[in-house]
Amino acid sequence: MSATPGQDTPDLHAIFGLNGDPAVRLAEPEEEEGAAPAEQGAAPEMRVASQDGRVGSPDGHLAPPDLRLGAPEVQVAEVQVAPPEVPPPAVDGQAGAGVGAAGRPGVTHPSRRGSSARFLTDVIVDMGLTTREQADEAIESARNTGTTPERALLEKGMLTSDGLSRALAERYGLDHLDLNVFGVDMGAANLVGTSAARRYQAVPVAFIDKRTLLVAMSDPSNVLAVDDVAIMTGYDVRVAVAASEDIAALISRLDRLEDVVSEGDPSAGEEPFDAQRADVVDLHENADDAPVIKLVNQIVAQAVEQQASDVHLAPEGGETRVRFRIDGVLQDVTTVTRRMAPGVVSRIKIMANLNIAEKRLPQDGRVGLTVDGRHVDLRVVTLPSVHGETVVMRILDKDSVVMSLQKLGMADHERDRFEKAFNEAYGAVLVTGPTGSGKSTTLYAALQELNRPEKNIITVEDPVEYQIEGLTQVQVASKVGLTFAAGLRAMVRADPDVLMVGEIRDHETAQIAVESALTGHLVLSTLHTNDAPTAITRLVEMGIEPFLVASALHCVVAQRLVRTLCSTCKQRTIISAEVMRQSGYKAVVDLEAYEPVGCGRCAGSGYKGRAGIYEVMMISPEIRTLALERRPADEIRDVAIRQGMRRLRDDGLDKVRAGRTSIAEEMRVLGTT
Ligand SMILES: [Zn+2]
């Protein structure tokens, strides 16, 4: 039985194992302090177990999986063994982390489950954390000074607190968590107040399942703490060991996250155009709501910290699932308990000035916040779904820095063409792509370059994503009639040199934009098309005369965002010509490139950050003629390619070869077209 892998167990069970509530087993006092050099020989067991790479835990199995629940015995999940070379001491925070196939980064499993009747000092020596001599010396001095040998080792600087925590985990057969790497679930952490967490040196860090919390502790033998955390949270507790320094750091981070969010926007008064900004609500109005407010603040603070673009809260069986969109991909973050869920949704609605009582109609609003000194705007949308209200918050971090085109990943060839276009005195320059392809970021980069005192630059945006000094930025406010078209019309009268229109999505806006481009203004805008050539046909479809399109348009940039490979863990690979052909490339030879792996730095995804891939089409006389003749986009594209346009897929492949992204990511974003 000891080697039965639990095939069907859900993720976290597979990762953390199911056997034994450590708290119960640890209740029996162990005389680890005693000096007993005679016990040295106990080590081999561990080494032997490591040989086959998979180990059950003979004694651990006998304990019911969860004594607190009195649950029936559960089959043991697969237990991944730490690498045969037992993890080295502190130096590298990633040692042994995420070794398990689908393992969470930062988790190191013990070589065997369940408490072993061994002296902690023996474990420390076996793990190579100190020498036998150092341990013996510490045992001797501890006996004389009334402390424990491991404390003596710590005090003499022979052992780090990380090393000690790894030894404790091994000694008690518990998982070790490297909290520098392990992605802490703030929803779980929030279940215990920071003062209690500090008192017990224990913080819940993840939900293992609907009724079990994973709790990181520096001293797993603190039974009282385990009981109190269980009572306090209403969850069963599974204990894992983490270094006391890391737990202290986590607790102060929790403290900080509670404080960083303050509502209201200090600069609101300076923005007369920003008619839609929500009124400020007092955060600390009602003590009864405090935990809910705290939780909402933490979710928002965490989202900003992780540079999420959106926060999704979706009801699911009475609970609410929280996901962040990071680098364009949704990721599970936490689950809000049944108890807190309604309050959290109401809280967010109050913040965004929405009607709490109205749950059957979609609503949208916004709120300005300061998170850790950064000015952040939240656009809140609620949608009634069959399971209850879904809430989506879009995060606009107005203090984030506008990036240069080079930093965005625009290669020299594309950049030269684009810069030439937007440095002309008049004409329209459009950036196209689907939602979330980074179009406005590219426009901001261009505006940044154009931003000189002698130029009058006015923008009308929905919403204003970045605030740039020297620009006049107008926020669309449809409710009071300030649409893109209305804003644009007003802008033209304000003697601008450069006009930026957030998006052309209707005939009226398109018409004014084109006319402005033809009357001596540089007009920058975005359009929703998949590639550059289609922009011409799209404008004509919107009802703009082909001759106007042909003469106004100077340049079209199409773009996408690809996730860039995590430079810490990416791995060299060879993509066969066969795979290249399947991906739509006319390849005859293999391609050397990189593929994602996943490590602590990238939360296991293998990717970190994003870069743009671009195609830049200059409107040549020949293309102008095709536009006038209403020729299809295909024909325009062929001519553009002949005249030097590199297509999105060409730029994408360049970035694959350069190791910036993977072929899989390029395919995900571009498809096989
Ligand atoms: Zn990585």
XYZ file of C-alpha atoms and ligand atoms in Angstrom:
674
model
C 0.000 0.000 0.000
C 2.803 2.319 0.675
C 3.541 2.990 -2.947
C 0.027 3.553 -4.238
C -0.030 6.715 -6.228
C -3.312 8.575 -6.040
C -4.129 8.875 -9.713
C -7.340 10.795 -9.462
C -6.624 13.152 -6.682
C -6.911 16.800 -7.512
C -3.856 18.936 -7.939
C -3.233 20.163 -4.477
C -3.690 16.765 -2.973
C -1.138 15.421 -5.348
C 1.175 18.138 -4.312
C 0.725 18.125 -0.612
C -0.152 14.508 -0.028
C -3.067 13.340 1.987
C -1.817 11.296 4.825
C -1.763 12.252 8.381
C -2.765 15.355 10.182
C 0.603 16.395 11.420
C -0.837 18.359 14.258
C -2.188 15.281 15.892
C 0.810 13.151 15.459
C 3.085 15.854 16.647
C 1.242 16.071 19.914
C 3.494 13.447 21.398
C 6.559 15.199 22.688
C 9.776 14.127 21.075
C 12.957 14.220 22.985
C 14.953 15.661 20.140
C 16.899 17.935 22.386
C 18.699 15.157 24.145
C 22.263 14.558 23.252
C 22.519 11.158 21.696
C 25.367 10.775 19.298
C 24.674 7.076 19.313
C 21.691 7.673 17.009
C 23.843 8.741 14.103
C 23.233 5.641 12.115
C 19.579 6.365 11.405
C 20.148 8.080 8.109
C 20.288 5.355 5.443
C 16.538 4.883 5.420
C 16.110 8.234 3.790
C 18.697 7.610 1.138
C 17.348 4.234 0.222
C 13.896 5.647 -0.094
C 15.165 8.173 -2.558
C 16.503 5.623 -4.950
C 13.314 4.735 -6.745
C 12.251 8.306 -6.846
C 8.913 7.599 -5.255
C 8.192 6.752 -1.725
C 5.221 5.962 0.359
C 5.469 6.554 4.009
C 5.146 3.353 5.924
C 4.257 4.847 9.245
C 2.431 7.893 8.008
C -0.190 5.788 6.333
C -1.452 4.360 9.506
C -2.704 7.683 10.677
C -6.164 8.657 9.440
C -5.841 11.357 6.846
C -7.560 13.969 8.823
C -8.239 13.233 12.408
C -10.061 16.447 12.910
C -12.714 15.275 10.536
C -12.599 11.669 11.498
C -12.578 10.994 7.777
C -12.081 7.461 6.552
C -8.636 6.458 5.491
C -7.730 7.944 2.197
C -5.338 6.517 -0.316
C -2.072 8.238 -0.300
C -1.376 10.612 -3.088
C 1.812 10.301 -4.984
C 4.648 11.547 -2.945
C 7.349 13.214 -4.895
C 10.728 12.910 -3.436
C 13.148 15.727 -3.157
C 16.150 15.193 -5.389
C 18.468 12.478 -4.080
C 20.913 15.153 -3.160
C 18.926 16.546 -0.294
C 18.256 20.266 -0.772
C 21.207 22.409 0.113
C 20.892 25.071 2.754
C 19.413 28.457 2.162
C 21.690 29.807 -0.547
C 19.393 29.249 -3.495
C 15.763 29.845 -2.697
C 14.722 27.582 -5.514
C 16.555 24.516 -4.433
C 14.273 21.578 -4.872
C 11.335 23.827 -5.575
C 8.625 22.737 -7.919
C 10.270 19.438 -8.633
C 7.023 17.541 -8.800
C 5.556 17.273 -12.267
C 2.675 19.647 -11.729
C 4.154 20.755 -8.435
C 3.680 24.242 -7.176
C 6.850 26.244 -7.149
C 8.356 26.687 -3.735
C 7.177 23.347 -2.357
C 9.693 20.734 -1.304
C 8.312 17.386 -0.224
C 9.896 15.415 2.571
C 11.645 12.224 1.590
C 9.025 10.407 3.617
C 5.701 11.365 5.052
C 5.025 11.293 8.716
C 7.088 12.058 11.730
C 10.271 10.052 12.095
C 11.643 9.230 15.500
C 14.942 10.900 14.844
C 16.819 13.708 16.446
C 16.544 16.950 14.600
C 20.303 17.362 14.780
C 20.745 14.040 12.978
C 18.447 15.223 10.229
C 20.387 18.483 10.014
C 23.646 16.595 9.660
C 22.212 14.121 7.147
C 20.952 16.966 5.023
C 24.451 18.365 4.956
C 23.385 21.578 6.677
C 26.102 21.294 9.305
C 28.896 18.876 9.996
C 28.584 16.172 12.631
C 31.225 17.972 14.678
C 29.303 21.234 14.631
C 26.135 19.422 15.659
C 27.865 17.589 18.491
C 29.362 20.823 19.699
C 25.920 22.480 19.618
C 24.377 19.567 21.492
C 27.038 19.891 24.131
C 26.717 23.648 24.488
C 22.901 23.486 24.473
C 23.018 21.065 27.362
C 25.073 23.520 29.354
C 23.234 26.701 28.488
C 19.638 25.502 28.628
C 18.761 25.975 24.977
C 18.154 23.620 22.079
C 20.937 22.392 19.826
C 19.331 23.889 16.732
C 19.029 27.264 18.434
C 22.660 27.026 19.383
C 23.500 26.319 15.750
C 21.427 29.306 14.638
C 23.082 31.575 17.166
C 26.538 30.499 16.089
C 25.606 31.201 12.503
C 26.195 27.602 11.513
C 22.604 27.128 10.418
C 20.233 29.500 8.640
C 16.575 29.765 9.530
C 15.789 28.469 6.056
C 18.043 25.480 6.657
C 16.379 24.843 9.984
C 12.919 24.981 8.435
C 13.960 22.473 5.776
C 15.298 20.156 8.433
C 12.120 20.514 10.493
C 10.017 19.661 7.471
C 12.094 16.583 6.793
C 12.085 15.585 10.435
C 8.296 15.768 10.697
C 7.621 14.485 7.214
C 5.922 17.695 6.157
C 6.141 19.803 3.054
C 8.540 22.698 3.131
C 7.441 25.985 1.617
C 9.833 28.550 0.286
C 7.625 31.590 0.737
C 9.864 33.663 -1.521
C 8.758 31.449 -4.352
C 5.451 29.929 -3.304
C 2.487 31.960 -4.566
C 0.602 32.829 -1.415
C -3.179 32.941 -1.733
C -4.089 36.227 -0.108
C -7.668 35.077 0.335
C -6.412 32.267 2.523
C -3.932 34.460 4.354
C -6.676 36.938 5.050
C -8.619 34.375 7.095
C -6.332 34.910 10.055
C -5.635 38.360 11.445
C -2.057 39.516 11.370
C -1.810 39.727 15.149
C -2.874 36.095 15.535
C -0.549 35.119 12.709
C 2.294 36.846 14.480
C 1.415 35.193 17.788
C 1.397 31.712 16.275
C 4.043 32.267 13.626
C 1.528 30.682 11.290
C -0.160 31.939 8.121
C -2.652 30.127 5.887
C -1.131 30.230 2.426
C -3.446 28.175 0.190
C -6.718 26.298 0.008
C -6.055 22.612 -0.502
C -9.708 21.879 -1.018
C -13.030 23.268 0.046
C -12.467 22.573 3.704
C -8.719 22.387 4.145
C -6.195 25.145 4.483
C -2.489 24.816 3.989
C -0.853 26.680 6.851
C 2.782 27.695 6.827
C 4.356 27.490 10.280
C 7.856 27.959 11.534
C 7.257 25.579 14.420
C 5.030 22.706 13.317
C 4.971 21.269 16.805
C 2.899 24.196 18.068
C -0.314 22.218 18.450
C -2.158 25.035 20.123
C -1.591 27.248 17.094
C -2.925 24.603 14.736
C -6.087 24.210 16.804
C -6.659 27.928 17.093
C -6.180 28.534 13.399
C -8.669 25.746 12.681
C -11.248 27.238 15.043
C -10.632 30.771 13.861
C -11.048 29.946 10.189
C -13.529 27.081 10.299
C -11.204 25.072 8.065
C -9.207 21.951 8.672
C -5.543 22.622 8.784
C -2.670 20.948 7.034
C 0.668 22.120 8.243
C 3.724 22.896 6.165
C 6.997 24.328 7.395
C 8.479 27.638 6.364
C 11.418 29.635 7.648
C 10.524 31.942 10.525
C 12.078 34.893 8.691
C 9.898 34.230 5.665
C 6.774 33.969 7.801
C 7.614 37.242 9.506
C 8.145 38.863 6.112
C 4.813 37.519 4.887
C 2.994 38.857 7.934
C 4.439 42.309 7.492
C 3.491 42.165 3.836
C -0.087 41.359 4.895
C 0.027 44.306 7.237
C 1.238 46.496 4.443
C -1.364 45.323 1.939
C -4.062 46.236 4.408
C -2.782 49.754 4.562
C -1.769 50.493 1.024
C -5.177 50.945 -0.519
C -6.798 54.238 0.203
C -9.743 55.393 -1.697
C -10.029 58.664 -3.474
C -7.901 60.380 -5.977
C -5.806 63.284 -4.831
C -5.631 64.757 -8.308
C -9.339 64.405 -9.127
C -10.006 68.096 -8.778
C -7.520 68.974 -11.499
C -9.319 67.031 -14.156
C -12.454 68.871 -15.170
C -12.948 66.645 -18.202
C -13.057 63.517 -16.155
C -16.771 63.647 -15.625
C -17.168 59.947 -14.981
C -14.887 59.666 -12.040
C -16.773 58.180 -9.138
C -17.323 59.962 -5.895
C -15.070 59.039 -3.085
C -16.445 56.736 -0.430
C -15.093 56.562 3.046
C -13.280 53.289 3.456
C -13.597 52.812 7.147
C -17.227 53.674 7.571
C -18.540 50.566 9.253
C -16.598 48.349 11.576
C -18.866 45.373 10.809
C -17.714 45.422 7.224
C -14.060 45.542 8.129
C -13.081 42.001 7.059
C -14.870 42.420 3.733
C -13.236 45.778 3.108
C -9.884 44.338 4.053
C -10.339 41.456 1.676
C -11.371 43.690 -1.230
C -8.400 45.944 -0.552
C -6.049 43.019 -0.477
C -7.397 41.621 -3.718
C -6.948 44.991 -5.403
C -3.509 45.552 -3.880
C -2.376 42.106 -4.934
C -3.702 42.637 -8.458
C -1.812 45.907 -8.766
C 1.306 44.367 -7.299
C 1.195 41.526 -9.811
C 0.444 43.975 -12.614
C -2.831 42.297 -13.445
C -4.934 44.099 -16.037
C -8.269 42.706 -14.848
C -9.784 41.088 -11.800
C -12.651 38.676 -12.365
C -14.997 37.645 -9.588
C -17.369 34.881 -10.625
C -19.902 33.145 -8.392
C -19.487 29.415 -8.171
C -21.669 27.338 -5.877
C -22.137 30.082 -3.317
C -18.471 30.970 -3.276
C -16.785 33.464 -5.512
C -13.852 32.549 -7.673
C -11.262 35.274 -8.087
C -9.010 35.360 -11.127
C -6.448 37.868 -12.368
C -5.550 38.518 -15.954
C -1.784 38.759 -16.009
C 0.125 39.139 -19.259
C -3.124 38.511 -21.067
C -3.909 35.176 -19.456
C -6.455 34.525 -16.696
C -5.086 32.873 -13.596
C -6.869 31.571 -10.525
C -5.999 33.567 -7.475
C -8.323 32.710 -4.660
C -11.823 31.779 -3.679
C -13.917 34.024 -1.508
C -15.855 31.999 1.002
C -19.618 31.658 0.926
C -19.766 33.804 4.025
C -17.825 36.709 2.546
C -18.887 36.506 -1.104
C -22.050 38.671 -1.024
C -20.294 41.314 1.056
C -17.344 41.473 -1.335
C -19.566 42.068 -4.351
C -21.582 44.697 -2.478
C -18.418 46.385 -1.320
C -17.063 46.668 -4.839
C -20.399 48.004 -6.058
C -20.440 50.631 -3.317
C -16.909 51.681 -4.223
C -17.862 52.097 -7.870
C -21.034 53.956 -6.985
C -23.325 51.237 -8.345
C -26.765 50.248 -7.115
C -26.289 47.401 -4.649
C -29.922 46.367 -4.809
C -29.901 45.957 -8.581
C -28.655 42.467 -9.320
C -30.510 41.651 -12.522
C -29.130 44.333 -14.800
C -25.549 44.948 -15.872
C -23.977 48.043 -14.384
C -20.718 49.810 -14.795
C -18.861 52.414 -12.866
C -15.441 53.427 -11.802
C -13.438 54.389 -8.786
C -10.097 56.057 -8.267
C -7.765 54.504 -5.709
C -4.324 54.990 -4.397
C -2.504 51.713 -4.031
C 0.864 51.891 -2.374
C 1.239 55.465 -3.551
C 0.214 54.682 -7.110
C -2.811 56.254 -8.685
C -5.012 53.479 -10.001
C -8.396 53.625 -11.692
C -10.773 50.701 -11.477
C -13.504 50.304 -14.061
C -16.096 48.037 -12.550
C -18.591 46.079 -14.615
C -21.219 43.814 -13.086
C -23.047 41.204 -15.124
C -25.991 39.147 -13.936
C -25.283 35.478 -14.668
C -27.375 32.424 -13.885
C -25.128 31.724 -10.901
C -25.281 35.233 -9.532
C -23.489 38.471 -10.165
C -20.171 38.436 -11.941
C -17.874 41.381 -11.362
C -14.996 42.410 -13.579
C -12.611 45.156 -12.524
C -10.251 46.585 -15.104
C -7.178 48.093 -13.546
C -5.686 51.197 -15.032
C -2.417 52.003 -13.409
C -2.007 55.611 -14.410
C 1.418 55.906 -12.913
C 2.885 53.107 -14.930
C 5.573 54.280 -17.254
C 5.127 54.708 -20.968
C 7.559 52.385 -22.680
C 9.663 53.197 -25.683
C 8.971 51.460 -28.976
C 12.239 49.626 -28.653
C 11.302 48.367 -25.229
C 7.934 47.289 -26.555
C 9.812 44.996 -28.884
C 9.498 46.875 -32.166
C 12.379 45.879 -34.378
C 14.470 48.473 -36.226
C 12.848 47.846 -39.596
C 9.329 48.429 -38.253
C 10.368 51.240 -35.968
C 12.024 53.221 -38.768
C 8.884 53.040 -40.874
C 6.518 53.866 -38.014
C 8.650 56.769 -36.741
C 8.930 58.231 -40.201
C 5.127 58.167 -40.465
C 4.274 59.745 -37.154
C 6.924 62.414 -37.527
C 5.190 63.815 -40.575
C 3.208 66.992 -40.080
C -0.126 65.603 -41.168
C -1.914 62.438 -42.179
C -3.439 59.524 -40.330
C -1.402 56.807 -38.629
C -3.448 53.882 -37.362
C -2.577 51.031 -35.041
C -4.761 47.967 -35.437
C -5.323 44.729 -33.622
C -7.876 42.967 -31.455
C -8.759 44.106 -27.942
C -5.838 43.685 -25.581
C -3.187 43.682 -28.288
C -1.419 46.700 -26.851
C -2.495 49.216 -29.472
C -2.757 52.179 -27.144
C 0.603 51.411 -25.558
C 2.146 51.800 -28.997
C 0.327 55.090 -29.551
C 1.507 56.366 -26.186
C 5.071 55.504 -27.124
C 4.652 57.546 -30.292
C 3.068 60.439 -28.373
C 5.938 60.343 -25.939
C 8.378 60.865 -28.796
C 6.242 63.651 -30.257
C 5.776 65.343 -26.913
C 7.705 68.593 -27.314
C 6.734 72.077 -26.150
C 6.287 73.394 -29.687
C 3.617 70.824 -30.416
C 0.047 71.037 -29.189
C -1.053 67.471 -28.577
C -4.634 66.679 -27.624
C -6.074 63.258 -26.972
C -9.572 61.923 -26.482
C -9.517 58.558 -24.825
C -11.763 55.982 -23.235
C -10.293 55.582 -20.737
C -7.173 57.684 -20.242
C -4.690 54.881 -19.646
C -1.539 56.830 -18.991
C -1.190 60.402 -17.945
C 1.553 62.177 -19.806
C 2.731 65.615 -18.846
C 2.502 68.146 -21.633
C -0.511 66.559 -23.276
C -4.124 67.657 -23.066
C -5.951 64.429 -22.378
C -9.725 64.224 -22.541
C -11.699 61.384 -21.079
C -14.730 60.206 -23.044
C -17.926 60.539 -21.004
C -20.771 59.139 -23.056
C -23.308 59.720 -20.288
C -22.917 63.479 -20.670
C -22.562 63.364 -24.442
C -18.769 63.544 -24.609
C -18.219 60.817 -27.187
C -15.124 60.210 -29.308
C -16.737 62.151 -32.128
C -17.809 65.064 -29.914
C -14.411 65.179 -28.265
C -12.657 65.065 -31.592
C -14.788 67.862 -32.988
C -13.921 70.030 -29.983
C -10.254 69.114 -30.274
C -10.007 70.246 -33.865
C -11.154 73.703 -32.791
C -8.463 73.851 -30.105
C -5.669 74.390 -32.649
C -3.876 71.082 -32.259
C -0.845 69.797 -34.118
C -1.360 66.229 -33.108
C -4.687 64.543 -32.365
C -4.960 61.176 -30.744
C -8.318 59.423 -30.810
C -8.468 56.350 -28.597
C -10.425 54.317 -31.065
C -12.261 54.725 -34.339
C -15.387 52.644 -33.972
C -18.103 54.540 -35.822
C -18.633 56.431 -39.029
C -18.747 59.836 -37.419
C -15.423 59.467 -35.621
C -13.813 57.993 -38.726
C -15.082 60.875 -40.858
C -13.774 63.589 -38.529
C -10.452 61.787 -38.079
C -9.917 61.479 -41.811
C -10.914 65.077 -42.465
C -8.572 66.310 -39.737
C -5.730 64.300 -41.244
C -6.384 65.980 -44.567
C -6.425 69.483 -43.092
C -2.929 69.620 -41.707
C -3.126 67.556 -38.521
C -1.348 64.418 -37.564
C -4.037 62.000 -36.412
C -3.176 58.922 -34.405
C -5.812 56.328 -33.665
C -6.608 52.651 -33.356
C -8.875 50.369 -35.309
C -10.136 46.892 -34.693
C -8.726 44.785 -37.536
C -6.559 41.700 -37.665
C -3.899 43.001 -40.003
C -2.679 46.238 -41.528
C -4.103 45.936 -45.072
C -7.627 45.332 -43.753
C -7.618 48.780 -42.134
C -8.181 50.328 -45.556
C -11.182 48.185 -46.378
C -12.560 48.620 -42.857
C -12.581 52.418 -43.161
C -14.360 52.126 -46.501
C -16.887 49.759 -44.915
C -17.470 52.401 -42.262
C -18.683 54.662 -45.012
C -15.601 56.752 -45.701
C -15.051 57.553 -49.369
C -12.126 55.539 -50.762
C -10.423 58.670 -52.101
C -10.486 60.189 -48.608
C -9.061 57.025 -47.081
C -6.405 56.797 -49.772
C -5.205 60.346 -49.308
C -5.513 60.627 -45.525
C -3.889 57.378 -44.493
C -0.081 57.323 -44.297
C 0.743 54.271 -42.278
C -0.961 51.329 -40.600
C 0.629 49.268 -37.848
C -0.904 45.902 -36.943
C 0.156 44.318 -33.720
C -0.257 41.583 -31.138
C 1.234 40.937 -27.724
C 3.101 37.731 -27.045
C 4.233 36.600 -23.623
C 7.994 36.625 -23.359
C 9.832 33.603 -22.025
C 11.061 33.725 -18.462
C 14.787 34.200 -18.835
C 15.453 32.274 -15.643
C 13.973 28.967 -16.721
C 13.612 28.960 -20.503
C 15.205 25.956 -22.092
C 16.846 25.435 -25.439
C 14.961 23.264 -27.842
C 14.960 22.237 -31.445
C 11.795 22.783 -33.405
C 11.658 20.295 -36.237
C 10.975 21.426 -39.776
C 7.858 19.268 -39.585
C 6.452 21.259 -36.668
C 7.391 24.467 -38.413
C 5.447 23.385 -41.465
C 2.455 22.501 -39.305
C 2.668 26.002 -37.926
C 2.371 27.338 -41.433
C 6.017 28.166 -42.158
C 7.722 26.921 -45.279
C 10.549 25.450 -43.275
C 13.017 22.912 -44.574
C 15.392 22.762 -41.628
C 15.088 22.542 -37.879
C 15.043 25.705 -35.875
C 16.917 26.298 -32.657
C 14.767 28.136 -30.191
C 13.610 28.144 -26.594
C 10.629 26.665 -24.835
C 8.936 27.555 -21.540
C 9.661 25.515 -18.422
C 8.295 27.293 -15.362
C 10.025 28.336 -12.173
C 9.373 30.400 -9.094
C 10.216 33.643 -10.810
C 7.430 33.204 -13.356
C 4.888 31.510 -11.064
C 5.420 28.297 -12.962
C 4.118 29.644 -16.265
C 7.449 29.803 -18.073
C 6.626 33.327 -19.220
C 7.285 36.721 -17.769
C 6.229 39.991 -19.344
C 5.084 40.637 -22.868
C 6.390 42.076 -26.084
C 4.702 43.330 -29.213
C 4.961 41.807 -32.645
C 4.297 44.213 -35.453
C 3.671 44.682 -39.133
C 3.993 48.171 -40.527
C 2.383 49.054 -43.839
C 3.352 52.305 -45.523
C 0.715 53.651 -47.873
C 2.581 53.853 -51.187
C 1.158 55.378 -54.363
C 0.489 51.857 -55.603
C -1.482 50.952 -52.477
C -3.288 54.275 -52.708
C -4.443 53.299 -56.193
C -5.650 49.909 -54.951
C -7.593 51.672 -52.190
C -9.221 54.004 -54.698
C -10.230 51.013 -56.806
C -11.723 49.327 -53.714
C -9.475 46.306 -54.222
C -9.679 43.547 -51.592
C -7.286 43.497 -48.630
C -5.458 40.411 -49.987
C -4.296 42.300 -53.016
C -3.203 45.269 -50.945
C -1.275 42.930 -48.673
C 0.610 41.302 -51.540
C 1.743 44.685 -52.779
C 2.689 45.807 -49.273
C 4.813 42.686 -48.778
C 6.524 43.257 -52.084
C 7.276 46.792 -50.934
C 8.970 45.634 -47.765
C 6.263 44.954 -45.191
C 7.201 42.137 -42.849
C 4.091 40.346 -41.698
C 3.136 39.732 -38.070
C 4.164 36.099 -38.384
C 7.574 37.074 -39.730
C 8.214 39.362 -36.804
C 6.840 36.669 -34.476
C 9.224 34.069 -35.863
C 12.119 36.471 -35.413
C 11.196 36.764 -31.757
C 10.996 32.983 -31.458
C 14.485 32.650 -32.952
C 15.784 35.347 -30.661
C 14.505 33.361 -27.684
C 12.121 36.096 -26.596
C 9.041 33.939 -27.002
C 8.136 30.371 -27.903
C 6.641 28.958 -31.064
C 3.666 27.771 -28.988
C 3.035 31.284 -27.734
C 3.321 32.705 -31.216
C 0.796 30.144 -32.434
C -1.521 30.919 -29.531
C -1.555 34.567 -30.431
C -1.503 34.422 -34.218
C -3.154 31.106 -34.981
C -1.919 29.149 -37.985
C -3.056 31.628 -40.600
Zn 10.654 30.939 -14.956
